[in-house]
Amino acid sequence: APTVRKILLSLTAAALLLASCTSHRQLVYLKDVDMASTEKFYEKSRPEYRIQTRDILYVKIYSLNEEMSSLINQTIGSYQQNLFQNETSLFINGYAVSDSGYIEIPVLGKILIAGKKMDEAIASIRQRADQYLKDATVIVKLISFKISVIGEVNRPGTYNNFNSQLNVLEAISMAGDITDYGNRMKVHVLRPDSTGTRTFSLDLTNREILTSDGFFLLPNDVVYVEPIHSKSFRINLPTVSLFLTSVSTLILVLNYINK
């Protein structure tokens, strides 16, 4: 009987150990892409972002009329020098899109840009600027390109992107990569817009994500990495180990008493 009990305890411990293991398949990104083979192309165009209310834009207008340009841009004194010193100054000195969809630029007045693509917004601002300046050059950049990464990553949080595009792998890299408890096969992208929230489910181990609509991120997207199923077991593993130790001790005591 004692031998049977020991065998049962050993088998139970082995089963628990196997249940807590993570396979190599779960840890590899894009496992079905042969990196050693010749170049392969996965076509996917980046989705066009439409400006939303409360976005913050950097707007700069150049022309030969320096006096009028200075009035419009308001880049005098220390403002121009400190504009790109830090992210805070960019947000404070940028142009916020109002709830009604307008930005208000000195001299030019209010211009409706919400719901427009970046090129369309630039065209609208240039059209207004042409009323005051000749051959004006208009530069518009989205400052408030932020994304949030939550779930099983090493550094969850909100991150600002100052590039024109960002994909889900880059976002996860910003957050310090997926933890040992993260499920690379179940990563979700939540994308809010004016009508609601769209969701995309991605399997980062599958090359098909390269053609998914959720691969390239847009401003205000949220990336959520699910935990693996065995995480709860691993968290409770010390308790399980303590329980098994207690059971083993109790069996030994009972055997000693019986003898």
mmCIF file of C-alpha atoms in Angstrom:
data_model
loop_
_atom_site.group_PDB
_atom_site.id
_atom_site.type_symbol
_atom_site.label_atom_id
_atom_site.label_comp_id
_atom_site.label_asym_id
_atom_site.label_seq_id
_atom_site.Cartn_x
_atom_site.Cartn_y
_atom_site.Cartn_z
ATOM 1 C CA ALA A 1 0.000 0.000 0.000
ATOM 2 C CA PRO A 2 2.743 2.516 0.830
ATOM 3 C CA THR A 3 4.377 1.784 -2.522
ATOM 4 C CA VAL A 4 1.076 2.344 -4.340
ATOM 5 C CA ARG A 5 0.608 5.658 -2.539
ATOM 6 C CA LYS A 6 4.104 6.771 -3.525
ATOM 7 C CA ILE A 7 3.475 5.829 -7.150
ATOM 8 C CA LEU A 8 0.189 7.738 -7.191
ATOM 9 C CA LEU A 9 1.849 10.799 -5.674
ATOM 10 C CA SER A 10 4.677 10.618 -8.222
ATOM 11 C CA LEU A 11 2.252 10.335 -11.119
ATOM 12 C CA THR A 12 0.193 13.247 -9.781
ATOM 13 C CA ALA A 13 3.297 15.426 -9.448
ATOM 14 C CA ALA A 14 4.415 14.490 -12.983
ATOM 15 C CA ALA A 15 0.999 15.309 -14.411
ATOM 16 C CA LEU A 16 1.012 18.697 -12.667
ATOM 17 C CA LEU A 17 4.468 19.415 -13.996
ATOM 18 C CA LEU A 18 3.446 18.599 -17.560
ATOM 19 C CA ALA A 19 0.322 20.726 -17.254
ATOM 20 C CA SER A 20 2.412 23.730 -16.292
ATOM 21 C CA CYS A 21 4.846 23.404 -19.227
ATOM 22 C CA THR A 22 4.819 25.835 -22.155
ATOM 23 C CA SER A 23 5.586 24.336 -25.556
ATOM 24 C CA HIS A 24 8.108 25.788 -27.996
ATOM 25 C CA ARG A 25 5.236 26.316 -30.456
ATOM 26 C CA GLN A 26 3.639 28.828 -28.085
ATOM 27 C CA LEU A 27 6.783 30.945 -27.841
ATOM 28 C CA VAL A 28 7.732 31.452 -31.501
ATOM 29 C CA TYR A 29 6.522 34.401 -33.577
ATOM 30 C CA LEU A 30 5.595 33.765 -37.222
ATOM 31 C CA LYS A 31 6.626 30.140 -36.933
ATOM 32 C CA ASP A 32 5.507 29.271 -40.465
ATOM 33 C CA VAL A 33 7.664 31.945 -42.133
ATOM 34 C CA ASP A 34 10.917 30.454 -43.406
ATOM 35 C CA MET A 35 13.429 33.177 -42.533
ATOM 36 C CA ALA A 36 16.243 31.275 -44.253
ATOM 37 C CA SER A 37 14.504 31.025 -47.621
ATOM 38 C CA THR A 38 14.436 33.584 -50.402
ATOM 39 C CA GLU A 39 12.559 36.842 -49.930
ATOM 40 C CA LYS A 40 8.782 36.623 -49.667
ATOM 41 C CA PHE A 41 6.277 39.450 -49.951
ATOM 42 C CA TYR A 42 3.061 39.784 -47.928
ATOM 43 C CA GLU A 43 0.945 42.560 -49.366
ATOM 44 C CA LYS A 44 -1.030 44.694 -46.943
ATOM 45 C CA SER A 45 -1.723 48.404 -47.263
ATOM 46 C CA ARG A 46 -1.709 50.513 -44.120
ATOM 47 C CA PRO A 47 -5.227 51.660 -43.131
ATOM 48 C CA GLU A 48 -5.904 55.357 -43.617
ATOM 49 C CA TYR A 49 -6.553 57.216 -40.395
ATOM 50 C CA ARG A 50 -9.285 59.810 -40.267
ATOM 51 C CA ILE A 51 -8.798 62.665 -37.842
ATOM 52 C CA GLN A 52 -11.030 62.475 -34.783
ATOM 53 C CA THR A 53 -12.197 65.030 -32.258
ATOM 54 C CA ARG A 54 -9.695 65.695 -29.453
ATOM 55 C CA ASP A 55 -6.768 64.709 -31.649
ATOM 56 C CA ILE A 56 -3.787 67.040 -31.348
ATOM 57 C CA LEU A 57 -1.991 68.233 -34.454
ATOM 58 C CA TYR A 58 1.245 70.025 -35.196
ATOM 59 C CA VAL A 59 0.613 72.655 -37.884
ATOM 60 C CA LYS A 60 3.303 74.736 -39.571
ATOM 61 C CA ILE A 61 2.767 77.140 -42.487
ATOM 62 C CA TYR A 62 5.639 78.565 -44.511
ATOM 63 C CA SER A 63 5.581 81.400 -47.047
ATOM 64 C CA LEU A 64 7.735 84.227 -48.402
ATOM 65 C CA ASN A 65 5.751 86.660 -46.257
ATOM 66 C CA GLU A 66 7.673 86.085 -43.013
ATOM 67 C CA GLU A 67 5.639 88.587 -40.994
ATOM 68 C CA MET A 68 2.326 86.916 -41.819
ATOM 69 C CA SER A 69 3.839 83.444 -41.353
ATOM 70 C CA SER A 70 5.014 84.419 -37.864
ATOM 71 C CA LEU A 71 1.541 85.650 -36.949
ATOM 72 C CA ILE A 72 -0.022 82.389 -38.106
ATOM 73 C CA ASN A 73 2.572 80.068 -36.589
ATOM 74 C CA GLN A 74 3.189 82.074 -33.424
ATOM 75 C CA THR A 75 6.790 80.811 -33.329
ATOM 76 C CA ILE A 76 8.505 83.745 -31.685
ATOM 77 C CA GLY A 77 10.768 83.862 -28.652
ATOM 78 C CA SER A 78 11.497 80.690 -26.708
ATOM 79 C CA TYR A 79 8.420 78.869 -28.064
ATOM 80 C CA GLN A 80 10.138 77.905 -31.308
ATOM 81 C CA GLN A 81 13.306 76.837 -29.542
ATOM 82 C CA ASN A 82 11.543 74.651 -26.982
ATOM 83 C CA LEU A 83 8.817 73.248 -29.212
ATOM 84 C CA PHE A 84 10.492 69.862 -29.732
ATOM 85 C CA GLN A 85 12.268 69.668 -26.378
ATOM 86 C CA ASN A 86 9.748 67.274 -24.867
ATOM 87 C CA GLU A 87 6.403 65.609 -25.460
ATOM 88 C CA THR A 88 4.599 67.912 -23.034
ATOM 89 C CA SER A 89 5.406 71.030 -25.053
ATOM 90 C CA LEU A 90 4.163 69.324 -28.206
ATOM 91 C CA PHE A 91 0.805 68.583 -26.621
ATOM 92 C CA ILE A 92 0.484 72.017 -25.010
ATOM 93 C CA ASN A 93 1.403 73.944 -28.155
ATOM 94 C CA GLY A 94 -0.330 71.675 -30.658
ATOM 95 C CA TYR A 95 -3.747 72.314 -32.148
ATOM 96 C CA ALA A 96 -6.536 70.302 -30.521
ATOM 97 C CA VAL A 97 -9.504 69.229 -32.638
ATOM 98 C CA SER A 98 -12.623 70.484 -30.875
ATOM 99 C CA ASP A 99 -15.676 68.347 -30.160
ATOM 100 C CA SER A 100 -17.339 70.029 -33.141
ATOM 101 C CA GLY A 101 -14.440 68.928 -35.372
ATOM 102 C CA TYR A 102 -12.559 72.208 -35.884
ATOM 103 C CA ILE A 103 -9.059 73.484 -35.200
ATOM 104 C CA GLU A 104 -8.546 77.198 -34.752
ATOM 105 C CA ILE A 105 -5.388 78.716 -36.241
ATOM 106 C CA PRO A 106 -4.415 82.357 -35.624
ATOM 107 C CA VAL A 107 -5.391 84.605 -38.557
ATOM 108 C CA LEU A 108 -6.850 81.670 -40.513
ATOM 109 C CA GLY A 109 -9.682 81.024 -38.039
ATOM 110 C CA LYS A 110 -11.634 77.802 -37.586
ATOM 111 C CA ILE A 111 -11.135 74.989 -40.082
ATOM 112 C CA LEU A 112 -13.186 71.776 -40.142
ATOM 113 C CA ILE A 113 -10.904 68.738 -40.311
ATOM 114 C CA ALA A 114 -12.521 65.970 -38.223
ATOM 115 C CA GLY A 115 -13.361 62.922 -40.316
ATOM 116 C CA LYS A 116 -10.769 63.825 -42.950
ATOM 117 C CA LYS A 117 -7.629 61.957 -43.936
ATOM 118 C CA MET A 118 -4.350 63.756 -43.312
ATOM 119 C CA ASP A 119 -3.967 64.762 -46.972
ATOM 120 C CA GLU A 120 -7.509 66.121 -46.988
ATOM 121 C CA ALA A 121 -6.868 68.107 -43.809
ATOM 122 C CA ILE A 122 -3.696 69.603 -45.306
ATOM 123 C CA ALA A 123 -5.675 70.589 -48.428
ATOM 124 C CA SER A 124 -8.341 72.312 -46.299
ATOM 125 C CA ILE A 125 -5.744 74.282 -44.334
ATOM 126 C CA ARG A 126 -3.852 75.215 -47.515
ATOM 127 C CA GLN A 127 -7.071 76.420 -49.136
ATOM 128 C CA ARG A 128 -7.663 78.755 -46.191
ATOM 129 C CA ALA A 129 -4.023 79.869 -46.077
ATOM 130 C CA ASP A 130 -4.113 80.781 -49.766
ATOM 131 C CA GLN A 131 -6.529 83.576 -48.859
ATOM 132 C CA TYR A 132 -3.769 85.298 -46.890
ATOM 133 C CA LEU A 133 -0.511 83.966 -48.331
ATOM 134 C CA LYS A 134 0.887 83.239 -51.763
ATOM 135 C CA ASP A 135 2.187 79.743 -52.460
ATOM 136 C CA ALA A 136 1.996 78.663 -48.812
ATOM 137 C CA THR A 137 3.570 75.377 -47.738
ATOM 138 C CA VAL A 138 1.520 73.536 -45.130
ATOM 139 C CA ILE A 139 2.911 70.834 -42.831
ATOM 140 C CA VAL A 140 0.543 68.864 -40.589
ATOM 141 C CA LYS A 141 1.508 65.991 -38.308
ATOM 142 C CA LEU A 142 -0.536 64.000 -35.828
ATOM 143 C CA ILE A 143 1.023 64.437 -32.380
ATOM 144 C CA SER A 144 -1.484 62.372 -30.430
ATOM 145 C CA PHE A 145 -0.628 59.006 -32.003
ATOM 146 C CA LYS A 146 -0.798 56.968 -28.838
ATOM 147 C CA ILE A 147 -1.519 53.290 -28.337
ATOM 148 C CA SER A 148 -2.061 51.203 -25.208
ATOM 149 C CA VAL A 149 -0.639 47.733 -24.610
ATOM 150 C CA ILE A 150 -2.140 45.717 -21.763
ATOM 151 C CA GLY A 151 -2.272 42.136 -20.559
ATOM 152 C CA GLU A 152 0.694 39.783 -20.480
ATOM 153 C CA VAL A 153 3.507 42.125 -21.498
ATOM 154 C CA ASN A 154 6.504 43.174 -19.428
ATOM 155 C CA ARG A 155 5.715 46.909 -19.433
ATOM 156 C CA PRO A 156 1.986 47.500 -19.959
ATOM 157 C CA GLY A 157 1.046 51.109 -20.530
ATOM 158 C CA THR A 158 0.281 53.857 -23.028
ATOM 159 C CA TYR A 159 2.952 54.733 -25.598
ATOM 160 C CA ASN A 160 3.328 57.681 -27.959
ATOM 161 C CA ASN A 161 4.394 57.031 -31.528
ATOM 162 C CA PHE A 162 6.104 59.752 -33.550
ATOM 163 C CA ASN A 163 6.322 57.734 -36.739
ATOM 164 C CA SER A 164 3.782 57.754 -39.545
ATOM 165 C CA GLN A 165 2.931 54.090 -38.957
ATOM 166 C CA LEU A 166 3.153 51.405 -36.295
ATOM 167 C CA ASN A 167 2.425 47.681 -36.358
ATOM 168 C CA VAL A 168 1.403 45.326 -33.583
ATOM 169 C CA LEU A 169 4.842 43.709 -33.288
ATOM 170 C CA GLU A 170 6.457 47.121 -32.795
ATOM 171 C CA ALA A 171 3.862 48.003 -30.156
ATOM 172 C CA ILE A 172 4.580 44.789 -28.242
ATOM 173 C CA SER A 173 8.295 45.564 -28.519
ATOM 174 C CA MET A 174 7.653 48.976 -26.948
ATOM 175 C CA ALA A 175 5.984 47.177 -24.046
ATOM 176 C CA GLY A 176 9.000 44.946 -23.449
ATOM 177 C CA ASP A 177 7.708 41.865 -25.319
ATOM 178 C CA ILE A 178 5.202 39.260 -24.160
ATOM 179 C CA THR A 179 5.819 37.600 -20.778
ATOM 180 C CA ASP A 180 6.245 33.875 -20.227
ATOM 181 C CA TYR A 181 2.549 33.803 -19.282
ATOM 182 C CA GLY A 182 1.393 35.524 -22.494
ATOM 183 C CA ASN A 183 -0.513 33.697 -25.209
ATOM 184 C CA ARG A 184 0.997 34.703 -28.548
ATOM 185 C CA MET A 185 -1.868 32.958 -30.310
ATOM 186 C CA LYS A 186 -4.477 35.219 -28.717
ATOM 187 C CA VAL A 187 -3.630 38.895 -29.123
ATOM 188 C CA HIS A 188 -6.504 41.325 -29.633
ATOM 189 C CA VAL A 189 -6.541 44.798 -31.146
ATOM 190 C CA LEU A 190 -9.389 47.094 -30.063
ATOM 191 C CA ARG A 191 -9.949 50.019 -32.430
ATOM 192 C CA PRO A 192 -12.364 52.781 -31.404
ATOM 193 C CA ASP A 193 -13.894 55.115 -33.980
ATOM 194 C CA SER A 194 -16.828 57.501 -34.222
ATOM 195 C CA THR A 195 -19.360 54.664 -34.549
ATOM 196 C CA GLY A 196 -18.053 52.183 -31.956
ATOM 197 C CA THR A 197 -15.164 49.781 -31.434
ATOM 198 C CA ARG A 198 -13.848 47.184 -33.885
ATOM 199 C CA THR A 199 -11.854 44.178 -32.671
ATOM 200 C CA PHE A 200 -9.225 42.049 -34.400
ATOM 201 C CA SER A 201 -7.933 38.735 -33.052
ATOM 202 C CA LEU A 202 -4.363 37.940 -34.060
ATOM 203 C CA ASP A 203 -2.242 34.815 -33.841
ATOM 204 C CA LEU A 204 1.327 36.128 -33.713
ATOM 205 C CA THR A 205 2.679 32.655 -34.457
ATOM 206 C CA ASN A 206 0.911 32.664 -37.832
ATOM 207 C CA ARG A 207 2.226 34.562 -40.849
ATOM 208 C CA GLU A 208 -1.346 35.483 -41.805
ATOM 209 C CA ILE A 209 -1.196 38.396 -39.360
ATOM 210 C CA LEU A 210 0.962 40.199 -41.951
ATOM 211 C CA THR A 211 -2.161 40.619 -44.103
ATOM 212 C CA SER A 212 -4.625 41.265 -41.256
ATOM 213 C CA ASP A 213 -6.430 44.592 -40.903
ATOM 214 C CA GLY A 214 -5.251 44.621 -37.296
ATOM 215 C CA PHE A 215 -1.535 44.313 -38.085
ATOM 216 C CA PHE A 216 -0.964 48.034 -38.662
ATOM 217 C CA LEU A 217 -2.191 50.076 -35.709
ATOM 218 C CA LEU A 218 -4.037 53.370 -35.721
ATOM 219 C CA PRO A 219 -4.056 56.099 -33.051
ATOM 220 C CA ASN A 220 -5.936 55.145 -29.862
ATOM 221 C CA ASP A 221 -5.752 51.395 -30.587
ATOM 222 C CA VAL A 222 -5.514 49.069 -27.586
ATOM 223 C CA VAL A 223 -3.472 45.855 -27.828
ATOM 224 C CA TYR A 224 -4.451 43.153 -25.335
ATOM 225 C CA VAL A 225 -2.395 39.989 -24.824
ATOM 226 C CA GLU A 226 -4.307 37.123 -23.227
ATOM 227 C CA PRO A 227 -2.679 34.919 -20.555
ATOM 228 C CA ILE A 228 -2.065 31.250 -21.241
ATOM 229 C CA HIS A 229 -4.542 28.826 -19.658
ATOM 230 C CA SER A 230 -1.976 27.437 -17.256
ATOM 231 C CA LYS A 231 -1.194 30.826 -15.703
ATOM 232 C CA SER A 232 -3.759 30.423 -12.930
ATOM 233 C CA PHE A 233 -2.306 27.000 -12.176
ATOM 234 C CA ARG A 234 1.228 28.381 -12.059
ATOM 235 C CA ILE A 235 0.146 31.165 -9.735
ATOM 236 C CA ASN A 236 -1.401 28.589 -7.402
ATOM 237 C CA LEU A 237 1.463 26.103 -7.780
ATOM 238 C CA PRO A 238 2.956 26.900 -4.333
ATOM 239 C CA THR A 239 -0.420 26.182 -2.754
ATOM 240 C CA VAL A 240 -0.735 22.917 -4.696
ATOM 241 C CA SER A 241 2.797 21.918 -3.684
ATOM 242 C CA LEU A 242 2.009 22.649 -0.066
ATOM 243 C CA PHE A 243 -1.148 20.568 -0.313
ATOM 244 C CA LEU A 244 0.720 17.599 -1.829
ATOM 245 C CA THR A 245 3.406 17.868 0.833
ATOM 246 C CA SER A 246 0.739 17.865 3.539
ATOM 247 C CA VAL A 247 -0.961 14.828 2.000
ATOM 248 C CA SER A 248 2.361 12.970 1.785
ATOM 249 C CA THR A 249 3.145 13.782 5.417
ATOM 250 C CA LEU A 250 -0.308 12.663 6.508
ATOM 251 C CA ILE A 251 0.099 9.344 4.651
ATOM 252 C CA LEU A 252 3.473 8.740 6.299
ATOM 253 C CA VAL A 253 2.017 9.501 9.719
ATOM 254 C CA LEU A 254 -0.920 7.158 9.122
ATOM 255 C CA ASN A 255 1.432 4.398 7.950
ATOM 256 C CA TYR A 256 3.555 4.861 11.061
ATOM 257 C CA ILE A 257 0.481 4.695 13.303
ATOM 258 C CA ASN A 258 -0.795 1.552 11.546
ATOM 259 C CA LYS A 259 2.534 -0.144 12.073
#
